[in-house]
DNA sequence: TTGTAGGCGTTATCAA
DNA sequence: TTGATAACGCCTACAA
């Protein structure tokens, strides 16, 4: 178990001084070195399998090229592609991701933020979407993904929830539906709140009534919670827009329980287009959101902020796409 | 945005030398300092909001309390729960996870290993293990999860693929099947190889023939690859054991294409029990593996190795469970 | 273009 | 028990 090579080893092998090796190794300063020496150094580095010691570099430069990524739970199917997108964008810039799960627990989130900041994290990407979250640790660049705060003081990357719900409502209206219900996600999360908001706006735009009992709150973005909430809906509805796909699946099972068939009796639209949405019976009509792209963009935005921390807080909104499958049909009642 | 306090600031405030402050702050060495001074230092630290600079500490101690986790692709549904388990176990020990995806690309894997090692990673958990992978070069503690090498020189956490396949074969045999086929995963991966091996052994144990064309290789653990491989199977088979669930879904669509019904004409068994396996039509019978537990155990094992690097390489094998659903039925032919 | 020197914050070793 | 000192590996003025 020998110790990894240092820049000194590389320099010795290339017969230059460590300072020169440093300049040759760093693309930023490479042009302050003759091309010939630079090549020699680069080759020496490769032959030794040299990797810069980032602790030393961090100590010197006060940056770590590491971003903290904090999400509620990786097992929620929306997050893997987001995290993957983040990682790909970070990698392009030589950054890596420190990952942490909070299970929606604020205390744990704060612990994680503290622990990561102690590890010299250059910035944070948070997907832990409460609407009223306190501003993150000051001075450390932060970007929100898939959520945003009510006051727009933190840069964020979200998808166009409003347009997505509007297109779903429009589709149902075009199919003749008017008694449309909404099983909303948790209202303390920006996604749950925005989609309910958009639902009300869209229904109003189409001059359709929404009696209070046609909106039921699901306590979580899960199939079980959706099932429970859907059972409270009145029986005269002909279509449901669900807060997300898992809630939509909960609606499926609730309908089944009431002896109703989808889409014959009730149409259902989800949100997210998770994997396997197209394999459900019936295949789920849903609003596809660009998970990977949102992750990717959020990392780009973070990198931007890291290099220009005082730039104004952008809010990026990515377009969504309605994917029509078998869970919607013309209104029969 | 003023710079954070250093140990020197704490020492000055407590009127001691920095070295003493360091001893007082570190629980390990606290007893080398008088209780009175220790208290003074601790209070000074708190009042300044002191947090140690982990870059400096890493530089000095060569440890970082960070583990590198390298997987092929987070979007593959088996990995999120594994990674989550890893993270939970690491957190218990004050560790964090640096995550990297390789897409099965060896070059990228080496890049990642290098970059992570440069970041002072204390150890690695690899879920990318090809069977013939050489040991990681440089004595950095490493654990494989969900994979292992043919020579057992690297600690690993896997599930009992052999028992899983045996129980699947037994179920099918009990249902009267004898012309059982296997759509195997990639043979350079230990999971693909072990399951095929176990299939042959199990069939032999039940005195059943396996003509060569009843084993077809899938080039990847994906639905598409499974579909393609399944199309090459002879038509007289009455049951398929798939290398994993995604391959099993590929078998579903291949059967459909041949006008065969599952389970009426052909029974299908998968492996892994990914989310939504129970929502397929028909609901997939499969071998459930303890994803989260494997991740958790692998992190525990890594921590063990970090504290005792020369201990013998354990190989942990976790039990699996056959989940019977609607994709198997008594043999009708 | 290259070398020299100093310091980032912490901790381990040695001396008092 | 405490203090002084050096060193971890890298980067960057500054000097040559």
PDB file of C-alpha atoms in Angstrom, chain A residues 103-301:
ATOM      1  CA  UNK A 103     -37.009  11.713   4.287  1.00  0.00           C
ATOM      2  CA  UNK A 104     -38.643  15.098   4.371  1.00  0.00           C
ATOM      3  CA  UNK A 105     -37.245  15.713   7.820  1.00  0.00           C
ATOM      4  CA  UNK A 106     -36.174  19.322   8.272  1.00  0.00           C
ATOM      5  CA  UNK A 107     -33.874  18.577  11.136  1.00  0.00           C
ATOM      6  CA  UNK A 108     -32.039  15.994   9.137  1.00  0.00           C
ATOM      7  CA  UNK A 109     -31.807  18.445   6.298  1.00  0.00           C
ATOM      8  CA  UNK A 110     -30.105  20.967   8.516  1.00  0.00           C
ATOM      9  CA  UNK A 111     -27.709  18.361   9.821  1.00  0.00           C
ATOM     10  CA  UNK A 112     -26.825  17.444   6.286  1.00  0.00           C
ATOM     11  CA  UNK A 113     -26.318  21.036   5.249  1.00  0.00           C
ATOM     12  CA  UNK A 114     -24.018  21.575   8.184  1.00  0.00           C
ATOM     13  CA  UNK A 115     -22.068  18.390   7.605  1.00  0.00           C
ATOM     14  CA  UNK A 116     -21.670  19.116   3.924  1.00  0.00           C
ATOM     15  CA  UNK A 117     -20.682  22.692   4.447  1.00  0.00           C
ATOM     16  CA  UNK A 118     -18.052  21.474   6.872  1.00  0.00           C
ATOM     17  CA  UNK A 119     -16.719  19.351   4.042  1.00  0.00           C
ATOM     18  CA  UNK A 120     -16.055  22.435   1.951  1.00  0.00           C
ATOM     19  CA  UNK A 121     -18.977  21.865  -0.379  1.00  0.00           C
ATOM     20  CA  UNK A 122     -18.973  24.604  -3.005  1.00  0.00           C
ATOM     21  CA  UNK A 123     -22.733  24.715  -3.366  1.00  0.00           C
ATOM     22  CA  UNK A 124     -26.021  22.943  -2.850  1.00  0.00           C
ATOM     23  CA  UNK A 125     -28.783  21.557  -4.980  1.00  0.00           C
ATOM     24  CA  UNK A 126     -31.909  20.997  -2.934  1.00  0.00           C
ATOM     25  CA  UNK A 127     -34.882  18.954  -4.057  1.00  0.00           C
ATOM     26  CA  UNK A 128     -36.501  18.845  -0.674  1.00  0.00           C
ATOM     27  CA  UNK A 129     -39.350  21.051  -1.616  1.00  0.00           C
ATOM     28  CA  UNK A 130     -41.159  22.719   1.211  1.00  0.00           C
ATOM     29  CA  UNK A 131     -42.646  25.954  -0.025  1.00  0.00           C
ATOM     30  CA  UNK A 132     -41.783  27.963   3.039  1.00  0.00           C
ATOM     31  CA  UNK A 133     -38.301  26.666   3.647  1.00  0.00           C
ATOM     32  CA  UNK A 134     -35.918  28.967   5.365  1.00  0.00           C
ATOM     33  CA  UNK A 135     -33.251  30.351   3.106  1.00  0.00           C
ATOM     34  CA  UNK A 136     -30.276  28.002   2.923  1.00  0.00           C
ATOM     35  CA  UNK A 137     -26.962  28.737   4.607  1.00  0.00           C
ATOM     36  CA  UNK A 138     -25.943  32.171   3.527  1.00  0.00           C
ATOM     37  CA  UNK A 139     -23.033  32.728   1.276  1.00  0.00           C
ATOM     38  CA  UNK A 140     -23.076  29.206  -0.135  1.00  0.00           C
ATOM     39  CA  UNK A 141     -24.537  29.113  -3.636  1.00  0.00           C
ATOM     40  CA  UNK A 142     -27.760  27.140  -3.700  1.00  0.00           C
ATOM     41  CA  UNK A 143     -30.205  26.032  -6.352  1.00  0.00           C
ATOM     42  CA  UNK A 144     -33.590  24.425  -5.913  1.00  0.00           C
ATOM     43  CA  UNK A 145     -34.746  21.741  -8.296  1.00  0.00           C
ATOM     44  CA  UNK A 146     -38.306  20.538  -8.854  1.00  0.00           C
ATOM     45  CA  UNK A 147     -39.502  23.016  -6.299  1.00  0.00           C
ATOM     46  CA  UNK A 148     -39.281  26.644  -5.470  1.00  0.00           C
ATOM     47  CA  UNK A 149     -39.956  28.972  -2.622  1.00  0.00           C
ATOM     48  CA  UNK A 150     -42.913  31.283  -2.643  1.00  0.00           C
ATOM     49  CA  UNK A 151     -40.623  34.258  -2.634  1.00  0.00           C
ATOM     50  CA  UNK A 152     -38.380  33.881  -5.609  1.00  0.00           C
ATOM     51  CA  UNK A 153     -35.106  34.703  -3.951  1.00  0.00           C
ATOM     52  CA  UNK A 154     -33.393  31.397  -4.610  1.00  0.00           C
ATOM     53  CA  UNK A 155     -32.527  30.231  -8.094  1.00  0.00           C
ATOM     54  CA  UNK A 156     -34.611  27.270  -9.106  1.00  0.00           C
ATOM     55  CA  UNK A 157     -35.275  24.829 -11.909  1.00  0.00           C
ATOM     56  CA  UNK A 158     -38.798  23.544 -12.180  1.00  0.00           C
ATOM     57  CA  UNK A 159     -41.059  22.283 -14.865  1.00  0.00           C
ATOM     58  CA  UNK A 160     -44.084  24.058 -16.145  1.00  0.00           C
ATOM     59  CA  UNK A 161     -46.667  22.605 -13.783  1.00  0.00           C
ATOM     60  CA  UNK A 162     -49.207  25.173 -14.830  1.00  0.00           C
ATOM     61  CA  UNK A 163     -48.980  24.423 -18.520  1.00  0.00           C
ATOM     62  CA  UNK A 164     -49.048  20.712 -17.771  1.00  0.00           C
ATOM     63  CA  UNK A 165     -52.279  20.911 -15.810  1.00  0.00           C
ATOM     64  CA  UNK A 166     -53.812  23.224 -18.392  1.00  0.00           C
ATOM     65  CA  UNK A 167     -53.072  20.785 -21.185  1.00  0.00           C
ATOM     66  CA  UNK A 168     -54.569  17.951 -19.149  1.00  0.00           C
ATOM     67  CA  UNK A 169     -57.722  19.921 -18.466  1.00  0.00           C
ATOM     68  CA  UNK A 170     -57.954  20.936 -22.091  1.00  0.00           C
ATOM     69  CA  UNK A 171     -57.666  17.339 -23.229  1.00  0.00           C
ATOM     70  CA  UNK A 172     -60.454  16.263 -20.900  1.00  0.00           C
ATOM     71  CA  UNK A 173     -62.652  19.176 -21.888  1.00  0.00           C
ATOM     72  CA  UNK A 174     -62.090  18.375 -25.545  1.00  0.00           C
ATOM     73  CA  UNK A 175     -63.266  14.848 -24.785  1.00  0.00           C
ATOM     74  CA  UNK A 176     -66.484  16.244 -23.369  1.00  0.00           C
ATOM     75  CA  UNK A 177     -65.704  16.065 -19.662  1.00  0.00           C
ATOM     76  CA  UNK A 178     -66.873  18.784 -17.314  1.00  0.00           C
ATOM     77  CA  UNK A 179     -67.167  17.118 -13.884  1.00  0.00           C
ATOM     78  CA  UNK A 180     -63.426  16.916 -13.431  1.00  0.00           C
ATOM     79  CA  UNK A 181     -61.852  16.246 -10.042  1.00  0.00           C
ATOM     80  CA  UNK A 182     -58.372  16.783  -8.671  1.00  0.00           C
ATOM     81  CA  UNK A 183     -56.556  14.602  -6.163  1.00  0.00           C
ATOM     82  CA  UNK A 184     -53.941  17.055  -5.010  1.00  0.00           C
ATOM     83  CA  UNK A 185     -50.506  16.338  -3.566  1.00  0.00           C
ATOM     84  CA  UNK A 186     -49.306  17.795  -0.266  1.00  0.00           C
ATOM     85  CA  UNK A 187     -49.846  21.531  -0.247  1.00  0.00           C
ATOM     86  CA  UNK A 188     -46.708  22.373   1.626  1.00  0.00           C
ATOM     87  CA  UNK A 189     -44.718  21.171  -1.363  1.00  0.00           C
ATOM     88  CA  UNK A 190     -44.507  23.577  -4.239  1.00  0.00           C
ATOM     89  CA  UNK A 191     -45.400  20.924  -6.794  1.00  0.00           C
ATOM     90  CA  UNK A 192     -48.558  19.926  -4.959  1.00  0.00           C
ATOM     91  CA  UNK A 193     -49.561  23.502  -4.470  1.00  0.00           C
ATOM     92  CA  UNK A 194     -48.825  24.759  -7.965  1.00  0.00           C
ATOM     93  CA  UNK A 195     -50.730  21.948  -9.609  1.00  0.00           C
ATOM     94  CA  UNK A 196     -53.810  22.523  -7.507  1.00  0.00           C
ATOM     95  CA  UNK A 197     -53.573  26.235  -8.182  1.00  0.00           C
ATOM     96  CA  UNK A 198     -53.246  25.526 -11.902  1.00  0.00           C
ATOM     97  CA  UNK A 199     -56.175  23.143 -11.798  1.00  0.00           C
ATOM     98  CA  UNK A 200     -58.429  25.812 -10.330  1.00  0.00           C
ATOM     99  CA  UNK A 201     -57.208  28.375 -12.829  1.00  0.00           C
ATOM    100  CA  UNK A 202     -57.638  26.045 -15.771  1.00  0.00           C
ATOM    101  CA  UNK A 203     -61.146  25.036 -14.742  1.00  0.00           C
ATOM    102  CA  UNK A 204     -62.057  28.682 -14.351  1.00  0.00           C
ATOM    103  CA  UNK A 205     -60.587  29.418 -17.755  1.00  0.00           C
ATOM    104  CA  UNK A 206     -62.927  26.821 -19.226  1.00  0.00           C
ATOM    105  CA  UNK A 207     -65.866  28.165 -17.224  1.00  0.00           C
ATOM    106  CA  UNK A 208     -66.223  24.950 -15.288  1.00  0.00           C
ATOM    107  CA  UNK A 209     -67.431  24.646 -11.720  1.00  0.00           C
ATOM    108  CA  UNK A 210     -65.295  23.053  -9.062  1.00  0.00           C
ATOM    109  CA  UNK A 211     -67.371  22.243  -5.969  1.00  0.00           C
ATOM    110  CA  UNK A 212     -65.076  21.817  -2.956  1.00  0.00           C
ATOM    111  CA  UNK A 213     -65.516  18.072  -2.729  1.00  0.00           C
ATOM    112  CA  UNK A 214     -64.051  17.626  -6.172  1.00  0.00           C
ATOM    113  CA  UNK A 215     -60.643  18.510  -4.790  1.00  0.00           C
ATOM    114  CA  UNK A 216     -59.259  16.001  -2.340  1.00  0.00           C
ATOM    115  CA  UNK A 217     -55.904  16.301  -0.655  1.00  0.00           C
ATOM    116  CA  UNK A 218     -53.557  13.380  -0.642  1.00  0.00           C
ATOM    117  CA  UNK A 219     -51.278  13.402   2.374  1.00  0.00           C
ATOM    118  CA  UNK A 220     -48.312  12.229   0.346  1.00  0.00           C
ATOM    119  CA  UNK A 221     -47.234  11.663  -3.231  1.00  0.00           C
ATOM    120  CA  UNK A 222     -47.816   7.933  -2.891  1.00  0.00           C
ATOM    121  CA  UNK A 223     -50.163   5.345  -4.260  1.00  0.00           C
ATOM    122  CA  UNK A 224     -51.638   4.562  -0.860  1.00  0.00           C
ATOM    123  CA  UNK A 225     -52.297   8.166   0.039  1.00  0.00           C
ATOM    124  CA  UNK A 226     -53.807   8.714  -3.386  1.00  0.00           C
ATOM    125  CA  UNK A 227     -56.065   5.715  -2.952  1.00  0.00           C
ATOM    126  CA  UNK A 228     -57.368   7.023   0.343  1.00  0.00           C
ATOM    127  CA  UNK A 229     -57.954  10.536  -0.956  1.00  0.00           C
ATOM    128  CA  UNK A 230     -59.650   9.308  -4.121  1.00  0.00           C
ATOM    129  CA  UNK A 231     -62.186   7.364  -2.084  1.00  0.00           C
ATOM    130  CA  UNK A 232     -63.536  10.638  -0.779  1.00  0.00           C
ATOM    131  CA  UNK A 233     -64.411  11.921  -4.226  1.00  0.00           C
ATOM    132  CA  UNK A 234     -68.075  12.228  -5.181  1.00  0.00           C
ATOM    133  CA  UNK A 235     -69.328   9.515  -7.520  1.00  0.00           C
ATOM    134  CA  UNK A 236     -70.653  11.818 -10.227  1.00  0.00           C
ATOM    135  CA  UNK A 237     -67.246  12.807 -11.570  1.00  0.00           C
ATOM    136  CA  UNK A 238     -66.130  11.621 -14.989  1.00  0.00           C
ATOM    137  CA  UNK A 239     -62.446  12.467 -14.876  1.00  0.00           C
ATOM    138  CA  UNK A 240     -59.600  12.876 -12.378  1.00  0.00           C
ATOM    139  CA  UNK A 241     -56.410  14.814 -12.655  1.00  0.00           C
ATOM    140  CA  UNK A 242     -54.001  13.405 -10.116  1.00  0.00           C
ATOM    141  CA  UNK A 243     -51.206  15.287  -8.378  1.00  0.00           C
ATOM    142  CA  UNK A 244     -48.705  12.803  -9.748  1.00  0.00           C
ATOM    143  CA  UNK A 245     -48.505   9.346 -11.257  1.00  0.00           C
ATOM    144  CA  UNK A 246     -48.417   7.445  -8.001  1.00  0.00           C
ATOM    145  CA  UNK A 247     -51.535   9.223  -6.835  1.00  0.00           C
ATOM    146  CA  UNK A 248     -53.066   8.360 -10.208  1.00  0.00           C
ATOM    147  CA  UNK A 249     -52.372   4.694  -9.559  1.00  0.00           C
ATOM    148  CA  UNK A 250     -54.071   5.095  -6.209  1.00  0.00           C
ATOM    149  CA  UNK A 251     -57.059   6.461  -8.126  1.00  0.00           C
ATOM    150  CA  UNK A 252     -57.030   3.366 -10.333  1.00  0.00           C
ATOM    151  CA  UNK A 253     -57.408   1.082  -7.355  1.00  0.00           C
ATOM    152  CA  UNK A 254     -60.003   3.332  -5.709  1.00  0.00           C
ATOM    153  CA  UNK A 255     -62.109   3.313  -8.877  1.00  0.00           C
ATOM    154  CA  UNK A 256     -61.825  -0.435  -9.074  1.00  0.00           C
ATOM    155  CA  UNK A 257     -63.058  -0.639  -5.543  1.00  0.00           C
ATOM    156  CA  UNK A 258     -66.122   1.380  -6.432  1.00  0.00           C
ATOM    157  CA  UNK A 259     -66.804  -0.867  -9.416  1.00  0.00           C
ATOM    158  CA  UNK A 260     -65.901   1.888 -11.840  1.00  0.00           C
ATOM    159  CA  UNK A 261     -63.839   1.294 -14.924  1.00  0.00           C
ATOM    160  CA  UNK A 262     -61.097   3.480 -16.250  1.00  0.00           C
ATOM    161  CA  UNK A 263     -61.396   4.939 -18.820  1.00  0.00           C
ATOM    162  CA  UNK A 264     -64.948   3.808 -19.598  1.00  0.00           C
ATOM    163  CA  UNK A 265     -66.504   5.433 -16.535  1.00  0.00           C
ATOM    164  CA  UNK A 266     -63.768   7.760 -15.353  1.00  0.00           C
ATOM    165  CA  UNK A 267     -60.727   9.114 -17.158  1.00  0.00           C
ATOM    166  CA  UNK A 268     -57.503   9.570 -15.223  1.00  0.00           C
ATOM    167  CA  UNK A 269     -54.486  11.775 -15.921  1.00  0.00           C
ATOM    168  CA  UNK A 270     -51.255  11.633 -13.945  1.00  0.00           C
ATOM    169  CA  UNK A 271     -48.179  13.793 -13.730  1.00  0.00           C
ATOM    170  CA  UNK A 272     -44.463  12.963 -14.177  1.00  0.00           C
ATOM    171  CA  UNK A 273     -44.521   9.982 -16.541  1.00  0.00           C
ATOM    172  CA  UNK A 274     -42.542   7.723 -14.284  1.00  0.00           C
ATOM    173  CA  UNK A 275     -41.092   4.518 -15.707  1.00  0.00           C
ATOM    174  CA  UNK A 276     -43.817   1.890 -16.054  1.00  0.00           C
ATOM    175  CA  UNK A 277     -46.561   4.499 -16.404  1.00  0.00           C
ATOM    176  CA  UNK A 278     -46.985   3.153 -19.906  1.00  0.00           C
ATOM    177  CA  UNK A 279     -47.221  -0.414 -18.627  1.00  0.00           C
ATOM    178  CA  UNK A 280     -50.129   0.139 -16.317  1.00  0.00           C
ATOM    179  CA  UNK A 281     -53.563  -1.138 -17.219  1.00  0.00           C
ATOM    180  CA  UNK A 282     -54.838   1.058 -18.638  1.00  0.00           C
ATOM    181  CA  UNK A 283     -51.622   2.728 -19.786  1.00  0.00           C
ATOM    182  CA  UNK A 284     -51.547   6.024 -17.942  1.00  0.00           C
ATOM    183  CA  UNK A 285     -52.093   9.343 -19.661  1.00  0.00           C
ATOM    184  CA  UNK A 286     -49.762  11.748 -17.961  1.00  0.00           C
ATOM    185  CA  UNK A 287     -47.765  14.934 -18.167  1.00  0.00           C
ATOM    186  CA  UNK A 288     -44.175  14.063 -18.849  1.00  0.00           C
ATOM    187  CA  UNK A 289     -41.667  16.227 -17.086  1.00  0.00           C
ATOM    188  CA  UNK A 290     -38.020  16.371 -18.106  1.00  0.00           C
ATOM    189  CA  UNK A 291     -36.493  14.820 -14.998  1.00  0.00           C
ATOM    190  CA  UNK A 292     -33.039  14.380 -16.339  1.00  0.00           C
ATOM    191  CA  UNK A 293     -33.049  17.788 -17.961  1.00  0.00           C
ATOM    192  CA  UNK A 294     -34.166  19.451 -14.776  1.00  0.00           C
ATOM    193  CA  UNK A 295     -31.318  17.849 -12.905  1.00  0.00           C
ATOM    194  CA  UNK A 296     -28.888  18.771 -15.599  1.00  0.00           C
ATOM    195  CA  UNK A 297     -30.063  22.365 -15.756  1.00  0.00           C
ATOM    196  CA  UNK A 298     -30.006  22.770 -12.012  1.00  0.00           C
ATOM    197  CA  UNK A 299     -26.381  21.733 -11.898  1.00  0.00           C
ATOM    198  CA  UNK A 300     -25.540  24.124 -14.705  1.00  0.00           C
ATOM    199  CA  UNK A 301     -27.275  26.864 -12.834  1.00  0.00           C
TER     200      UNK A 301
END
